[in-house]
Amino acid sequence: MLQPKPKGLSSQELDELSINTIRTLSIDAVQQANSGHPGTPMALAPLIYVIWNEVMRFDPQDPIWPNRDRFVLSNGHASMLLWSVLYLTETRAVNADYEQVGHPAVTLDDIKHFRQIGSKAPGHPEYHLTSGVEATTGPLGQGIANSVGMAIARKWLASRYNKPGFDLFDYNIYAVCGDGCMMEGIGSEAASLAGHLGLGDLCWIYDNNHITIDGNTRITFTEDVAARFRAYDWNVLRVHDANDLGSIAEALAVFRKTKDRPTLIILDSHIGYGSPHKVDTSAAHGEPLGEDEVRLVKRAYHWPEDSKFLVPDGVMEHFADGIGQRGGKARRDWEALFAKYRARFRDLATEIDQMQRRELPAGWDRNLPSFSPDAKGIAGRDASGQVLNVLAQNIPWLLGGSADLASSNRTALKFPGAGEFEPGAADGRNIHFGVREHSMAAIVNGLSLSKLRAFGSTFLIFSDYAKPAIRLSALMELPTIFAFTHDAMGDGEDGPTHQPIEQLVSLRAIPGMVLLRPADANEVVEAYRYVMQLRHKPAAIALSRQPLPTFDRRKYASAAGVARGAYVMADAPDGSPEIILIASGSEVALVIQAHETLTAQAIRSRVVSMPSWDIFEQQPQSYREEVLPAAVTARLAVEQGSTLGWSEYVGPRGRVIGMKTFGASAPLKELQRKFGFEPEHVVSVAMELLGRSRNSA
């Protein structure tokens, strides 16, 4: 068969040639990898072509300019759609410092090595790996939930920074999703909130192909999606033919005119379009077509049957004439507008610059509270609330909220002008997520992807509901913040359903995640001081519900030791301990009491406050040896959580006082007695480790 002719083609023929290039690149990449999902790219290539080459405001030469339209591929298994257009548009790469590095984001060689080590075309879109990817997607529903955060961010940015004649932020967010995203609960949570907030800058395009891995959706998914989204107060449109470019463009135009609510476009498509034997079947979803079927498909596309990774002359030029020229002009116009804006609103322009580079403003930590010694103390959540209110006044783009627990998590920003982010009030810094922990975490990721400093909050036990999105924040290397309260048994009578056991260790297990469990109010301050300076890591702070004593730092070491993950808080008089007591959070006060008892009995003990394993592991070996000298093998760790992992720090001769069962419903003091979190028990175990009885000491 002859190669498609690139020259002298009509506009319609160029459209078709470009669409089939996306399709065949996708087919060939999956076939060569012998792994992947060819069917959705075959079906959605026309949609992606229209969005990218005819509609979207995106400059391939500068894929991170602030007012670009966002494109999120929530059904990330169709990643070859994204790799194809990033290659065909010649999108340039940007490094972790937001600098252009002079080479393409995706090359044809990357596509030829789809799903292979070192390729910039991995199996699913990865934000930190490939420029032009706006969010890491794969777990279904996450991308569309991220897009809600992006839409909230756009409205907030416009509210703060746009001025008459200076519409700096007026971009749109396009998210493509499939049946899986519609089925996942996170999608429903996010859609409900987006409708409530009237996010008119948000468009989801639902690939309604009626196919999942197990077969036709009639076996599990027969609801009226359009009716559901109308009930969410979305504008719902329908395109009955995924190959009808005009109808797709018209629907997208209606979206851009709809300002008072988000838009859902239901796009009826045929998975595996063009495949004579696999169209409209689950066989086209998650496996290569096979060499024979590939030839038949290419014949249906009027494509050279034996060609591989063919990009006909004229296709890349066509994208350059489309998105290249349109996006380049939009970006240059914006830069010229921003230059004028800078001359008139210098301070606001500086904020935008700092935000885009994930930098902090000068004086960001001024006026942070310092807490005086107090035996009664203050709850970790209360100290956190005070710190957040100071930081948010110093960092204008710090915002967030709670999953319907702001009054309990103490996350409400109460300073004058903080306000609520609600329909008609997009300048508010307090976001009410409702009882939607999973989508809250994903939306916080979307806010962070938009370069805001964002936080979300709930009880530590309900971090389980948010865990998939928290994991993705680490995978994307986002500096998101999660403030988790009720970190142990402090809620007592609520019982084991509300008492976290394995949650601390599960968060510690996430690569790249920083978990801090501060021991008193001043450690809370230092925890936030550390977290706010992170640029490419998420952090969770586990906070107490009950008051914790505020330590006298003239007697004990400075709370600034938090920045090193663990530090010697109290030591033997000669600095040569017989036993080391290690704890985090509320249990530090417990081991301090035990330390005082041991000291009174002439037993040399050291107390190590260890708010963060992760930070401690990053310290030089010399420092770690200084805190936990290998010569001292009698070690005891105390924490109201799972004992898993503490053996790394107590060693083979050490012990751990922790939880090996769930909790119980009772007042806190009774729970502490039942599970051994009392000074007397700590002292008793310490004596056992030293081979002494209490009477002999």
Short mmCIF file of N, CA and C in Angstrom, two decimals, residues 388-389 392 397-402 410-413 429-431 433 440-441 443-445 447-448 452-457 479-483 528 532 539:
data_model
loop_
_atom_site.label_atom_id
_atom_site.label_comp_id
_atom_site.label_asym_id
_atom_site.label_seq_id
_atom_site.Cartn_x
_atom_site.Cartn_y
_atom_site.Cartn_z
N LEU A 388 -0.71 27.44 61.70
CA LEU A 388 -1.29 27.60 60.37
C LEU A 388 -1.81 29.01 60.14
N ASN A 389 -2.41 29.59 61.17
CA ASN A 389 -2.96 30.94 61.01
C ASN A 389 -1.86 31.98 60.84
N ALA A 392 -0.32 31.24 57.14
CA ALA A 392 -1.21 31.65 56.06
C ALA A 392 -1.23 33.15 55.87
N TRP A 397 -0.45 32.44 49.36
CA TRP A 397 -1.00 31.35 48.55
C TRP A 397 -1.05 30.02 49.31
N LEU A 398 -1.02 30.08 50.65
CA LEU A 398 -1.24 28.91 51.48
C LEU A 398 -2.72 28.83 51.81
N LEU A 399 -3.37 27.74 51.43
CA LEU A 399 -4.80 27.58 51.68
C LEU A 399 -5.13 26.11 51.80
N GLY A 400 -6.31 25.82 52.31
CA GLY A 400 -6.71 24.42 52.45
C GLY A 400 -7.89 24.29 53.37
N GLY A 401 -8.08 23.09 53.89
CA GLY A 401 -9.22 22.85 54.74
C GLY A 401 -9.29 21.42 55.20
N SER A 402 -10.47 21.05 55.64
CA SER A 402 -10.67 19.77 56.30
C SER A 402 -11.86 19.04 55.68
N ARG A 410 -8.83 21.86 63.99
CA ARG A 410 -8.30 23.20 64.24
C ARG A 410 -7.59 23.77 63.01
N THR A 411 -8.12 23.50 61.85
CA THR A 411 -7.49 23.99 60.62
C THR A 411 -8.13 25.26 60.09
N ALA A 412 -9.19 25.74 60.72
CA ALA A 412 -9.85 26.94 60.22
C ALA A 412 -8.91 28.14 60.30
N LEU A 413 -8.81 28.87 59.18
CA LEU A 413 -8.03 30.11 59.15
C LEU A 413 -8.97 31.24 59.55
N ARG A 429 -9.71 31.47 51.71
CA ARG A 429 -8.57 30.59 51.96
C ARG A 429 -8.99 29.29 52.64
N ASN A 430 -10.22 29.25 53.18
CA ASN A 430 -10.74 28.05 53.81
C ASN A 430 -11.58 27.26 52.82
N ILE A 431 -11.15 26.06 52.51
CA ILE A 431 -11.89 25.20 51.58
C ILE A 431 -12.61 24.14 52.39
N PHE A 433 -14.22 20.72 52.23
CA PHE A 433 -14.24 19.56 51.35
C PHE A 433 -15.43 18.65 51.60
N MET A 440 -10.65 14.83 48.83
CA MET A 440 -9.95 15.96 49.44
C MET A 440 -8.46 15.86 49.16
N ALA A 441 -7.88 14.68 49.40
CA ALA A 441 -6.44 14.53 49.20
C ALA A 441 -6.07 14.71 47.74
N ILE A 443 -7.76 16.49 45.52
CA ILE A 443 -7.96 17.90 45.20
C ILE A 443 -6.80 18.74 45.73
N VAL A 444 -6.32 18.41 46.93
CA VAL A 444 -5.13 19.09 47.45
C VAL A 444 -3.96 18.88 46.50
N ASN A 445 -3.84 17.67 45.94
CA ASN A 445 -2.80 17.43 44.93
C ASN A 445 -2.99 18.35 43.73
N LEU A 447 -4.43 21.28 43.67
CA LEU A 447 -4.03 22.63 44.08
C LEU A 447 -2.52 22.78 44.04
N SER A 448 -1.82 21.75 44.53
CA SER A 448 -0.36 21.80 44.54
C SER A 448 0.20 21.73 43.12
N LEU A 452 0.00 26.18 44.18
CA LEU A 452 -0.40 26.71 45.48
C LEU A 452 0.19 25.82 46.57
N ARG A 453 0.37 26.37 47.78
CA ARG A 453 0.73 25.54 48.93
C ARG A 453 -0.58 25.16 49.61
N ALA A 454 -0.89 23.90 49.56
CA ALA A 454 -2.22 23.46 49.97
C ALA A 454 -2.13 22.41 51.07
N PHE A 455 -3.12 22.45 51.97
CA PHE A 455 -3.18 21.45 53.03
C PHE A 455 -4.58 20.86 53.11
N GLY A 456 -4.63 19.62 53.57
CA GLY A 456 -5.89 18.95 53.85
C GLY A 456 -5.80 18.32 55.22
N SER A 457 -6.96 18.06 55.82
CA SER A 457 -6.94 17.57 57.19
C SER A 457 -8.11 16.65 57.49
N PRO A 479 4.75 19.12 47.18
CA PRO A 479 4.87 19.56 48.57
C PRO A 479 3.52 19.78 49.24
N THR A 480 2.66 18.78 49.15
CA THR A 480 1.36 18.87 49.81
C THR A 480 1.54 18.67 51.31
N ILE A 481 0.56 19.15 52.07
CA ILE A 481 0.61 19.07 53.53
C ILE A 481 -0.68 18.42 54.03
N PHE A 482 -0.53 17.42 54.89
CA PHE A 482 -1.68 16.78 55.50
C PHE A 482 -1.55 16.88 57.01
N ALA A 483 -2.52 17.54 57.63
CA ALA A 483 -2.52 17.70 59.08
C ALA A 483 -3.52 16.71 59.67
N TYR A 528 6.26 22.34 61.29
CA TYR A 528 5.78 23.18 60.19
C TYR A 528 6.93 23.96 59.55
N MET A 532 7.34 23.47 55.53
CA MET A 532 7.10 24.57 54.60
C MET A 532 8.27 24.77 53.63
N ALA A 539 4.20 16.00 53.03
CA ALA A 539 4.42 15.77 54.45
C ALA A 539 3.09 15.58 55.16
#
